[in-house]
PDB file of C-alpha atoms and ligand atoms in Angstrom:
ATOM      1  CA  MET A   1      -6.961 -28.763 -23.098  1.00 88.00           C
ATOM      2  CA  GLN A   2      -9.703 -31.333 -22.537  1.00 88.00           C
ATOM      3  CA  ASP A   3     -11.292 -32.733 -25.940  1.00 90.00           C
ATOM      4  CA  LYS A   4      -9.578 -29.563 -28.056  1.00 96.00           C
ATOM      5  CA  VAL A   5      -8.502 -31.050 -31.434  1.00 98.00           C
ATOM      6  CA  ILE A   6      -4.779 -30.168 -31.863  1.00 98.00           C
ATOM      7  CA  VAL A   7      -3.247 -30.653 -35.153  1.00 98.00           C
ATOM      8  CA  ILE A   8       0.753 -31.120 -34.676  1.00 98.00           C
ATOM      9  CA  VAL A   9       2.809 -30.877 -37.813  1.00 98.00           C
ATOM     10  CA  GLY A  10       6.264 -31.787 -37.899  1.00 98.00           C
ATOM     11  CA  ALA A  11       4.766 -34.273 -34.847  1.00 98.00           C
ATOM     12  CA  THR A  12       8.046 -36.646 -34.875  1.00 98.00           C
ATOM     13  CA  GLY A  13      10.725 -33.734 -34.366  1.00 98.00           C
ATOM     14  CA  GLY A  14      12.194 -32.550 -31.445  1.00 98.00           C
ATOM     15  CA  ILE A  15      10.076 -29.761 -31.035  1.00 98.00           C
ATOM     16  CA  GLY A  16       6.839 -31.439 -32.238  1.00 98.00           C
ATOM     17  CA  SER A  17       7.524 -34.805 -30.082  1.00 98.00           C
ATOM     18  CA  ALA A  18       8.234 -33.190 -27.043  1.00 98.00           C
ATOM     19  CA  LEU A  19       4.789 -30.950 -27.304  1.00 98.00           C
ATOM     20  CA  THR A  20       3.063 -34.308 -28.497  1.00 97.00           C
ATOM     21  CA  ARG A  21       4.339 -35.857 -24.970  1.00 96.00           C
ATOM     22  CA  LYS A  22       3.286 -32.919 -23.020  1.00 97.00           C
ATOM     23  CA  LEU A  23      -0.194 -32.841 -24.689  1.00 97.00           C
ATOM     24  CA  ALA A  24      -1.146 -36.570 -24.773  1.00 96.00           C
ATOM     25  CA  PRO A  25      -2.234 -36.451 -20.754  1.00 95.00           C
ATOM     26  CA  THR A  26      -4.320 -33.248 -21.092  1.00 96.00           C
ATOM     27  CA  GLY A  27      -7.438 -35.274 -22.701  1.00 94.00           C
ATOM     28  CA  ALA A  28      -6.792 -33.238 -25.857  1.00 96.00           C
ATOM     29  CA  GLN A  29      -7.474 -34.793 -29.317  1.00 97.00           C
ATOM     30  CA  LEU A  30      -4.068 -35.049 -31.242  1.00 98.00           C
ATOM     31  CA  VAL A  31      -3.697 -35.348 -34.896  1.00 98.00           C
ATOM     32  CA  LEU A  32       0.047 -36.235 -35.607  1.00 98.00           C
ATOM     33  CA  ALA A  33       1.314 -35.509 -39.273  1.00 98.00           C
ATOM     34  CA  ALA A  34       5.230 -35.551 -40.832  1.00 98.00           C
ATOM     35  CA  ARG A  35       6.212 -37.539 -43.510  1.00 98.00           C
ATOM     36  CA  ASP A  36       7.697 -40.704 -42.135  1.00 98.00           C
ATOM     37  CA  SER A  37       4.801 -42.760 -41.341  1.00 98.00           C
ATOM     38  CA  SER A  38       6.629 -45.388 -38.961  1.00 98.00           C
ATOM     39  CA  ARG A  39       8.148 -42.494 -36.586  1.00 98.00           C
ATOM     40  CA  LEU A  40       4.692 -41.298 -36.537  1.00 98.00           C
ATOM     41  CA  ASP A  41       3.362 -44.566 -35.298  1.00 96.00           C
ATOM     42  CA  SER A  42       5.937 -44.946 -32.871  1.00 96.00           C
ATOM     43  CA  LEU A  43       5.372 -41.750 -31.543  1.00 97.00           C
ATOM     44  CA  ALA A  44       1.492 -42.493 -31.361  1.00 96.00           C
ATOM     45  CA  SER A  45       1.756 -45.944 -29.701  1.00 94.00           C
ATOM     46  CA  GLY A  46       0.348 -45.904 -26.294  1.00 88.00           C
ATOM     47  CA  LEU A  47      -1.240 -42.777 -26.741  1.00 91.00           C
ATOM     48  CA  ASP A  48      -4.963 -42.538 -26.659  1.00 85.00           C
ATOM     49  CA  SER A  49      -7.406 -40.074 -29.287  1.00 80.00           C
ATOM     50  CA  VAL A  50      -4.616 -39.774 -31.533  1.00 95.00           C
ATOM     51  CA  LEU A  51      -4.738 -39.764 -35.446  1.00 97.00           C
ATOM     52  CA  THR A  52      -1.791 -39.975 -37.273  1.00 98.00           C
ATOM     53  CA  ILE A  53      -1.707 -38.896 -40.973  1.00 98.00           C
ATOM     54  CA  PRO A  54       1.480 -38.854 -42.692  1.00 98.00           C
ATOM     55  CA  THR A  55       1.666 -35.827 -44.915  1.00 98.00           C
ATOM     56  CA  ASP A  56       4.147 -33.783 -46.794  1.00 98.00           C
ATOM     57  CA  ILE A  57       3.539 -30.356 -46.264  1.00 98.00           C
ATOM     58  CA  THR A  58       4.998 -29.011 -49.580  1.00 98.00           C
ATOM     59  CA  ASP A  59       2.373 -30.763 -51.454  1.00 98.00           C
ATOM     60  CA  GLN A  60      -0.677 -28.759 -51.108  1.00 98.00           C
ATOM     61  CA  GLN A  61      -3.263 -31.309 -51.605  1.00 98.00           C
ATOM     62  CA  GLN A  62      -1.886 -33.535 -49.064  1.00 98.00           C
ATOM     63  CA  VAL A  63      -2.019 -30.574 -46.501  1.00 98.00           C
ATOM     64  CA  GLN A  64      -5.831 -30.126 -47.479  1.00 98.00           C
ATOM     65  CA  ALA A  65      -6.451 -34.025 -46.976  1.00 98.00           C
ATOM     66  CA  LEU A  66      -4.442 -33.771 -43.600  1.00 98.00           C
ATOM     67  CA  MET A  67      -7.352 -30.757 -42.163  1.00 98.00           C
ATOM     68  CA  SER A  68     -10.087 -32.651 -44.152  1.00 98.00           C
ATOM     69  CA  LYS A  69      -9.355 -36.053 -42.229  1.00 98.00           C
ATOM     70  CA  ALA A  70      -8.457 -34.344 -38.791  1.00 98.00           C
ATOM     71  CA  VAL A  71     -12.332 -32.423 -39.379  1.00 98.00           C
ATOM     72  CA  ALA A  72     -13.775 -36.080 -40.505  1.00 97.00           C
ATOM     73  CA  GLN A  73     -12.361 -37.597 -37.238  1.00 96.00           C
ATOM     74  CA  PHE A  74     -12.876 -35.301 -34.647  1.00 96.00           C
ATOM     75  CA  GLY A  75     -15.465 -32.751 -36.166  1.00 97.00           C
ATOM     76  CA  LYS A  76     -12.964 -29.328 -35.906  1.00 98.00           C
ATOM     77  CA  ILE A  77      -9.707 -28.035 -35.681  1.00 98.00           C
ATOM     78  CA  ASP A  78      -9.085 -26.101 -32.515  1.00 98.00           C
ATOM     79  CA  VAL A  79      -5.506 -25.826 -32.543  1.00 98.00           C
ATOM     80  CA  LEU A  80      -2.690 -25.716 -35.509  1.00 98.00           C
ATOM     81  CA  VAL A  81       1.087 -26.295 -34.177  1.00 98.00           C
ATOM     82  CA  ASN A  82       3.334 -25.939 -37.235  1.00 98.00           C
ATOM     83  CA  ALA A  83       6.966 -27.736 -36.004  1.00 98.00           C
ATOM     84  CA  ALA A  84       7.771 -28.661 -39.534  1.00 98.00           C
ATOM     85  CA  GLY A  85      10.705 -27.601 -41.087  1.00 98.00           C
ATOM     86  CA  ALA A  86      14.401 -27.607 -42.086  1.00 97.00           C
ATOM     87  CA  GLY A  87      17.650 -25.683 -42.112  1.00 97.00           C
ATOM     88  CA  ILE A  88      20.119 -25.681 -44.747  1.00 96.00           C
ATOM     89  CA  LEU A  89      23.307 -23.310 -43.211  1.00 96.00           C
ATOM     90  CA  LYS A  90      25.896 -22.492 -45.925  1.00 95.00           C
ATOM     91  CA  GLN A  91      27.725 -19.407 -46.833  1.00 96.00           C
ATOM     92  CA  TYR A  92      25.270 -17.152 -49.647  1.00 97.00           C
ATOM     93  CA  ASN A  93      27.942 -18.139 -52.583  1.00 98.00           C
ATOM     94  CA  GLN A  94      27.606 -21.824 -51.787  1.00 97.00           C
ATOM     95  CA  LEU A  95      23.631 -21.979 -51.683  1.00 97.00           C
ATOM     96  CA  GLU A  96      22.594 -24.097 -54.685  1.00 98.00           C
ATOM     97  CA  PRO A  97      19.136 -23.227 -56.425  1.00 98.00           C
ATOM     98  CA  LYS A  98      18.029 -26.719 -54.983  1.00 98.00           C
ATOM     99  CA  ASP A  99      18.792 -25.301 -51.157  1.00 97.00           C
ATOM    100  CA  LEU A 100      17.073 -22.421 -51.856  1.00 98.00           C
ATOM    101  CA  ASP A 101      13.927 -24.509 -53.303  1.00 98.00           C
ATOM    102  CA  ALA A 102      14.110 -26.695 -50.245  1.00 98.00           C
ATOM    103  CA  MET A 103      14.292 -23.906 -47.578  1.00 98.00           C
ATOM    104  CA  ILE A 104      11.184 -22.035 -49.558  1.00 98.00           C
ATOM    105  CA  ASP A 105       9.310 -25.134 -50.444  1.00 98.00           C
ATOM    106  CA  VAL A 106       9.412 -26.562 -46.401  1.00 98.00           C
ATOM    107  CA  ASN A 107       9.845 -23.902 -44.578  1.00 98.00           C
ATOM    108  CA  LEU A 108       7.613 -20.860 -46.160  1.00 98.00           C
ATOM    109  CA  LYS A 109       5.077 -22.822 -48.796  1.00 98.00           C
ATOM    110  CA  GLY A 110       4.632 -25.900 -46.371  1.00 98.00           C
ATOM    111  CA  SER A 111       3.679 -23.679 -43.468  1.00 98.00           C
ATOM    112  CA  PHE A 112       1.505 -21.578 -45.460  1.00 98.00           C
ATOM    113  CA  TYR A 113      -0.339 -24.125 -47.186  1.00 98.00           C
ATOM    114  CA  THR A 114      -0.677 -25.365 -43.528  1.00 98.00           C
ATOM    115  CA  CYS A 115      -2.014 -22.327 -42.139  1.00 98.00           C
ATOM    116  CA  GLN A 116      -4.048 -21.743 -45.203  1.00 98.00           C
ATOM    117  CA  ALA A 117      -6.179 -25.043 -44.944  1.00 98.00           C
ATOM    118  CA  ALA A 118      -6.281 -25.308 -40.922  1.00 98.00           C
ATOM    119  CA  ALA A 119      -7.622 -21.563 -41.034  1.00 98.00           C
ATOM    120  CA  GLU A 120     -10.345 -22.301 -43.432  1.00 97.00           C
ATOM    121  CA  ALA A 121     -11.403 -25.311 -40.996  1.00 97.00           C
ATOM    122  CA  MET A 122     -11.286 -23.043 -38.230  1.00 98.00           C
ATOM    123  CA  LYS A 123     -13.438 -20.710 -39.854  1.00 97.00           C
ATOM    124  CA  GLU A 124     -16.367 -22.545 -39.938  1.00 92.00           C
ATOM    125  CA  HIS A 125     -16.301 -22.544 -35.857  1.00 94.00           C
ATOM    126  CA  LYS A 126     -15.241 -18.838 -35.640  1.00 96.00           C
ATOM    127  CA  SER A 127     -12.415 -19.822 -33.468  1.00 97.00           C
ATOM    128  CA  GLY A 128      -8.927 -21.279 -33.811  1.00 98.00           C
ATOM    129  CA  HIS A 129      -5.235 -20.766 -32.660  1.00 98.00           C
ATOM    130  CA  ILE A 130      -2.622 -21.315 -34.923  1.00 98.00           C
ATOM    131  CA  CYS A 131       0.991 -21.526 -33.735  1.00 98.00           C
ATOM    132  CA  ASN A 132       4.127 -21.049 -35.936  1.00 98.00           C
ATOM    133  CA  VAL A 133       7.200 -22.346 -34.813  1.00 98.00           C
ATOM    134  CA  VAL A 134       9.410 -19.892 -36.469  1.00 98.00           C
ATOM    135  CA  GLY A 135      12.820 -19.737 -34.584  1.00 98.00           C
ATOM    136  CA  ILE A 136      14.758 -16.603 -34.130  1.00 97.00           C
ATOM    137  CA  LEU A 137      15.949 -16.203 -37.726  1.00 97.00           C
ATOM    138  CA  GLY A 138      12.438 -15.345 -38.239  1.00 98.00           C
ATOM    139  CA  LYS A 139      13.376 -11.730 -37.007  1.00 96.00           C
ATOM    140  CA  HIS A 140      17.040 -11.707 -36.863  1.00 96.00           C
ATOM    141  CA  SER A 141      19.820 -12.157 -39.445  1.00 96.00           C
ATOM    142  CA  MET A 142      22.960 -14.678 -39.082  1.00 95.00           C
ATOM    143  CA  ALA A 143      25.703 -15.513 -40.964  1.00 95.00           C
ATOM    144  CA  MET A 144      25.260 -18.700 -43.101  1.00 96.00           C
ATOM    145  CA  ALA A 145      21.573 -18.401 -42.506  1.00 97.00           C
ATOM    146  CA  ALA A 146      20.504 -16.642 -45.957  1.00 98.00           C
ATOM    147  CA  ALA A 147      18.209 -19.079 -47.637  1.00 98.00           C
ATOM    148  CA  TYR A 148      17.049 -20.321 -44.049  1.00 98.00           C
ATOM    149  CA  CYS A 149      16.439 -16.640 -43.109  1.00 98.00           C
ATOM    150  CA  ALA A 150      14.512 -15.717 -46.129  1.00 98.00           C
ATOM    151  CA  SER A 151      12.425 -18.710 -45.596  1.00 98.00           C
ATOM    152  CA  LYS A 152      11.590 -17.650 -42.211  1.00 98.00           C
ATOM    153  CA  PHE A 153      11.067 -13.806 -42.646  1.00 98.00           C
ATOM    154  CA  GLY A 154       8.604 -15.027 -45.045  1.00 98.00           C
ATOM    155  CA  VAL A 155       6.564 -17.039 -42.488  1.00 98.00           C
ATOM    156  CA  VAL A 156       6.653 -13.929 -40.048  1.00 98.00           C
ATOM    157  CA  GLY A 157       5.277 -11.657 -43.022  1.00 98.00           C
ATOM    158  CA  PHE A 158       2.717 -13.969 -44.157  1.00 98.00           C
ATOM    159  CA  SER A 159       1.522 -14.874 -40.495  1.00 98.00           C
ATOM    160  CA  LYS A 160       0.859 -11.182 -39.416  1.00 98.00           C
ATOM    161  CA  CYS A 161      -1.129 -10.826 -42.528  1.00 98.00           C
ATOM    162  CA  MET A 162      -3.056 -13.880 -42.015  1.00 98.00           C
ATOM    163  CA  ALA A 163      -3.709 -12.918 -38.422  1.00 98.00           C
ATOM    164  CA  ASP A 164      -4.882  -9.408 -39.360  1.00 98.00           C
ATOM    165  CA  GLU A 165      -7.421 -10.990 -42.190  1.00 98.00           C
ATOM    166  CA  LEU A 166      -8.508 -13.813 -39.800  1.00 98.00           C
ATOM    167  CA  LYS A 167      -8.909 -12.037 -36.231  1.00 97.00           C
ATOM    168  CA  ARG A 168     -12.768 -11.272 -37.354  1.00 97.00           C
ATOM    169  CA  PHE A 169     -13.108 -15.091 -37.561  1.00 97.00           C
ATOM    170  CA  GLY A 170     -11.548 -15.262 -33.990  1.00 97.00           C
ATOM    171  CA  ILE A 171      -8.597 -16.969 -35.054  1.00 98.00           C
ATOM    172  CA  LYS A 172      -5.564 -15.593 -33.642  1.00 97.00           C
ATOM    173  CA  PHE A 173      -1.773 -16.543 -34.224  1.00 98.00           C
ATOM    174  CA  THR A 174       1.279 -16.995 -31.775  1.00 98.00           C
ATOM    175  CA  LEU A 175       4.942 -16.751 -33.350  1.00 98.00           C
ATOM    176  CA  PHE A 176       7.762 -18.590 -31.033  1.00 98.00           C
ATOM    177  CA  TYR A 177      11.414 -17.305 -31.753  1.00 98.00           C
ATOM    178  CA  PHE A 178      13.425 -19.657 -29.933  1.00 98.00           C
ATOM    179  CA  GLY A 179      17.213 -20.004 -30.090  1.00 97.00           C
ATOM    180  CA  GLY A 180      18.787 -22.821 -30.916  1.00 96.00           C
ATOM    181  CA  VAL A 181      17.139 -25.908 -29.928  1.00 97.00           C
ATOM    182  CA  ASP A 182      18.963 -29.083 -29.193  1.00 97.00           C
ATOM    183  CA  SER A 183      17.208 -31.659 -31.425  1.00 97.00           C
ATOM    184  CA  PRO A 184      17.670 -33.651 -34.933  1.00 97.00           C
ATOM    185  CA  PHE A 185      17.379 -30.103 -36.600  1.00 96.00           C
ATOM    186  CA  TRP A 186      21.126 -30.021 -36.131  1.00 96.00           C
ATOM    187  CA  ASP A 187      22.097 -33.508 -37.360  1.00 95.00           C
ATOM    188  CA  LYS A 188      22.371 -32.426 -40.963  1.00 89.00           C
ATOM    189  CA  VAL A 189      23.517 -29.082 -40.328  1.00 91.00           C
ATOM    190  CA  THR A 190      27.711 -29.376 -41.202  1.00 87.00           C
ATOM    191  CA  LEU A 191      27.946 -25.400 -39.197  1.00 88.00           C
ATOM    192  CA  LYS A 192      29.634 -26.104 -36.006  1.00 88.00           C
ATOM    193  CA  VAL A 193      27.521 -25.562 -33.219  1.00 91.00           C
ATOM    194  CA  ASP A 194      27.201 -26.231 -29.329  1.00 92.00           C
ATOM    195  CA  ARG A 195      24.353 -28.068 -28.939  1.00 94.00           C
ATOM    196  CA  LYS A 196      24.947 -28.619 -24.856  1.00 94.00           C
ATOM    197  CA  LYS A 197      24.262 -24.439 -24.706  1.00 95.00           C
ATOM    198  CA  MET A 198      21.171 -24.983 -26.728  1.00 96.00           C
ATOM    199  CA  LEU A 199      17.549 -24.759 -25.514  1.00 97.00           C
ATOM    200  CA  SER A 200      15.759 -28.058 -24.865  1.00 98.00           C
ATOM    201  CA  ALA A 201      12.737 -29.429 -27.020  1.00 98.00           C
ATOM    202  CA  GLU A 202      10.821 -29.558 -23.213  1.00 98.00           C
ATOM    203  CA  THR A 203      11.251 -25.985 -22.980  1.00 98.00           C
ATOM    204  CA  ALA A 204      10.512 -25.265 -26.320  1.00 98.00           C
ATOM    205  CA  ALA A 205       7.228 -27.311 -25.676  1.00 98.00           C
ATOM    206  CA  ASP A 206       6.446 -25.596 -22.411  1.00 98.00           C
ATOM    207  CA  ALA A 207       6.324 -22.043 -24.114  1.00 98.00           C
ATOM    208  CA  ILE A 208       3.978 -23.755 -26.421  1.00 98.00           C
ATOM    209  CA  MET A 209       2.011 -25.058 -24.021  1.00 98.00           C
ATOM    210  CA  PHE A 210       1.780 -21.553 -22.348  1.00 98.00           C
ATOM    211  CA  ALA A 211       0.439 -19.954 -25.273  1.00 98.00           C
ATOM    212  CA  LEU A 212      -1.927 -22.903 -25.469  1.00 98.00           C
ATOM    213  CA  ALA A 213      -3.085 -22.616 -21.872  1.00 97.00           C
ATOM    214  CA  ALA A 214      -3.670 -18.196 -22.215  1.00 95.00           C
ATOM    215  CA  ASP A 215      -6.858 -16.976 -20.962  1.00 94.00           C
ATOM    216  CA  PRO A 216      -8.677 -16.935 -24.409  1.00 90.00           C
ATOM    217  CA  GLN A 217      -9.234 -13.075 -24.012  1.00 91.00           C
ATOM    218  CA  ALA A 218      -5.241 -12.930 -24.148  1.00 93.00           C
ATOM    219  CA  VAL A 219      -3.239 -13.430 -27.221  1.00 94.00           C
ATOM    220  CA  PRO A 220       0.335 -14.191 -26.777  1.00 96.00           C
ATOM    221  CA  MET A 221       1.273 -12.654 -30.100  1.00 97.00           C
ATOM    222  CA  GLU A 222       4.850 -13.673 -30.018  1.00 98.00           C
ATOM    223  CA  ILE A 223       7.263 -15.680 -27.891  1.00 98.00           C
ATOM    224  CA  ASN A 224      10.802 -15.269 -27.826  1.00 97.00           C
ATOM    225  CA  ILE A 225      13.183 -17.285 -25.907  1.00 97.00           C
ATOM    226  CA  GLN A 226      17.082 -17.300 -26.274  1.00 97.00           C
ATOM    227  CA  PRO A 227      19.788 -19.578 -24.843  1.00 95.00           C
ATOM    228  CA  GLU A 228      21.879 -17.612 -22.287  1.00 91.00           C
ATOM    229  CA  SER A 229      25.001 -18.378 -24.489  1.00 88.00           C
ATOM    230  CA  HIS A 230      23.166 -16.723 -27.648  1.00 83.00           C
ATOM    231  CA  LEU A 231      21.360 -13.505 -27.051  1.00 82.00           C
ATOM    232  CA  PHE A 232      19.412 -11.303 -29.363  1.00 77.00           C
ATOM    233  CA  PHE A 233      18.380  -7.761 -28.365  1.00 77.00           C
TER     234      PHE A 233
HETATM  235  N1  NAP B   1      16.269 -26.892 -33.782  1.00 50.35           N
HETATM  236  C1  NAP B   1      16.308 -25.408 -33.482  1.00 50.35           C
HETATM  237  O1  NAP B   1      17.442 -25.173 -33.130  1.00 50.35           O
HETATM  238  C2  NAP B   1      15.332 -24.452 -33.421  1.00 50.35           C
HETATM  239  C3  NAP B   1      15.131 -23.455 -33.498  1.00 50.35           C
HETATM  240  C4  NAP B   1      13.790 -22.398 -33.683  1.00 50.35           C
HETATM  241  C5  NAP B   1      13.129 -22.827 -34.463  1.00 50.35           C
HETATM  242  N2  NAP B   1      13.172 -23.920 -35.482  1.00 50.35           N
HETATM  243  C6  NAP B   1      12.096 -24.170 -36.183  1.00 50.35           C
HETATM  244  O2  NAP B   1      11.144 -25.102 -35.248  1.00 50.35           O
HETATM  245  C7  NAP B   1      10.864 -26.341 -36.410  1.00 50.35           C
HETATM  246  C8  NAP B   1      10.997 -27.364 -35.771  1.00 50.35           C
HETATM  247  O3  NAP B   1      12.136 -27.837 -35.487  1.00 50.35           O
HETATM  248  P1  NAP B   1      12.856 -29.062 -34.687  1.00 50.35           P
HETATM  249  O4  NAP B   1      13.799 -28.995 -34.277  1.00 50.35           O
HETATM  250  O5  NAP B   1      11.844 -29.772 -34.074  1.00 50.35           O
HETATM  251  O6  NAP B   1      13.387 -29.794 -36.268  1.00 50.35           O
HETATM  252  P2  NAP B   1      13.301 -31.597 -36.396  1.00 50.35           P
HETATM  253  O7  NAP B   1      13.754 -32.265 -35.097  1.00 50.35           O
HETATM  254  O8  NAP B   1      14.368 -31.464 -37.439  1.00 50.35           O
HETATM  255  O9  NAP B   1      12.008 -31.608 -36.571  1.00 50.35           O
HETATM  256  C9  NAP B   1      11.581 -31.340 -37.837  1.00 50.35           C
HETATM  257  C10 NAP B   1      10.041 -31.905 -38.131  1.00 50.35           C
HETATM  258  O10 NAP B   1       9.360 -31.508 -39.447  1.00 50.35           O
HETATM  259  C11 NAP B   1       9.163 -32.582 -40.193  1.00 50.35           C
HETATM  260  N3  NAP B   1       9.230 -32.272 -41.583  1.00 50.35           N
HETATM  261  C12 NAP B   1      10.224 -31.955 -42.401  1.00 50.35           C
HETATM  262  N4  NAP B   1      10.046 -32.020 -43.202  1.00 50.35           N
HETATM  263  C13 NAP B   1       8.606 -32.233 -43.771  1.00 50.35           C
HETATM  264  C14 NAP B   1       7.722 -32.038 -44.922  1.00 50.35           C
HETATM  265  N5  NAP B   1       7.894 -31.850 -46.223  1.00 50.35           N
HETATM  266  N6  NAP B   1       6.513 -32.318 -44.410  1.00 50.35           N
HETATM  267  C15 NAP B   1       6.150 -32.371 -43.240  1.00 50.35           C
HETATM  268  N7  NAP B   1       6.651 -32.705 -41.811  1.00 50.35           N
HETATM  269  C16 NAP B   1       8.032 -32.245 -42.245  1.00 50.35           C
HETATM  270  C17 NAP B   1       9.821 -34.008 -39.550  1.00 50.35           C
HETATM  271  O11 NAP B   1       9.326 -35.104 -40.073  1.00 50.35           O
HETATM  272  P3  NAP B   1       9.279 -35.611 -41.474  1.00 50.35           P
HETATM  273  O12 NAP B   1      11.161 -35.643 -41.558  1.00 50.35           O
HETATM  274  O13 NAP B   1       9.146 -37.359 -41.164  1.00 50.35           O
HETATM  275  O14 NAP B   1       8.830 -35.530 -42.741  1.00 50.35           O
HETATM  276  C18 NAP B   1      10.110 -33.377 -38.263  1.00 50.35           C
HETATM  277  O15 NAP B   1       8.679 -33.946 -37.824  1.00 50.35           O
HETATM  278  C19 NAP B   1      11.320 -25.959 -37.840  1.00 50.35           C
HETATM  279  O16 NAP B   1      10.551 -25.304 -38.210  1.00 50.35           O
HETATM  280  C20 NAP B   1      12.917 -25.128 -37.380  1.00 50.35           C
HETATM  281  O17 NAP B   1      13.341 -24.384 -38.489  1.00 50.35           O
HETATM  282  C21 NAP B   1      14.250 -24.992 -34.802  1.00 50.35           C
END
């Protein structure tokens, strides 16, 4: 990981912050992004070689500025970890247009903008690794998750298309299908869930570390980890 430039979007979240703490001692150069600048600053305090860039990924111009600033500071982008997102879990007939807009804007369009902008920077160096933290609801359905699943199935769709287009530039994709992860993600969700039975954010971050440490010739295309209480086959 030494000297790798790693952009983590959603760095202040449960998964993003666990990953940041694991990457910080490895000698990687970290670019941390999310909207709340004070949470970014407290995550970065005491860490070396860290740049924080407050960014709203629903705004394509802010996403382009994020990647440009990362390249201006560190000269390249080796890795993008997309760990930003949100969940609105409601019965289909209670979903309002604003709920659909929120899911599509952040989970689908925001992830697309970050992949698109990072890929343009990675193409210059003919190498790169894009890690999309999709979630199991990007490939399996669940009651109460119509809007969320729509956004996450979309992430899988565009990621696979981009992976195909970008392989000739040495850019690889890993898609992570985690089941429930105990994180602040669930604070605003009204659905009753048992957070004690979920995966920890550390487990999710370990899986991302595994993918990042893989042999450069090997592409861990998909990593699927579920809590024992909630298996999808
Ligand atoms: N928790 C789970 O059970 C689970 C399972 C599988 C997959 N996932 C997915 O994994 C990702 C991370 O989840 P998590 O559990 O770590 O969630 P989390 O703790 O709620 O963190 C979400 C992160 O996304 C950032 N974010 C939200 N909206 C943003 C925007 N418009 N622009 C930039 N950043 C934004 C948040 O920071 P700001 O609010 O400051 O912007 C925060 O850093 C999400 O995509 C989620 O769907 C979660």
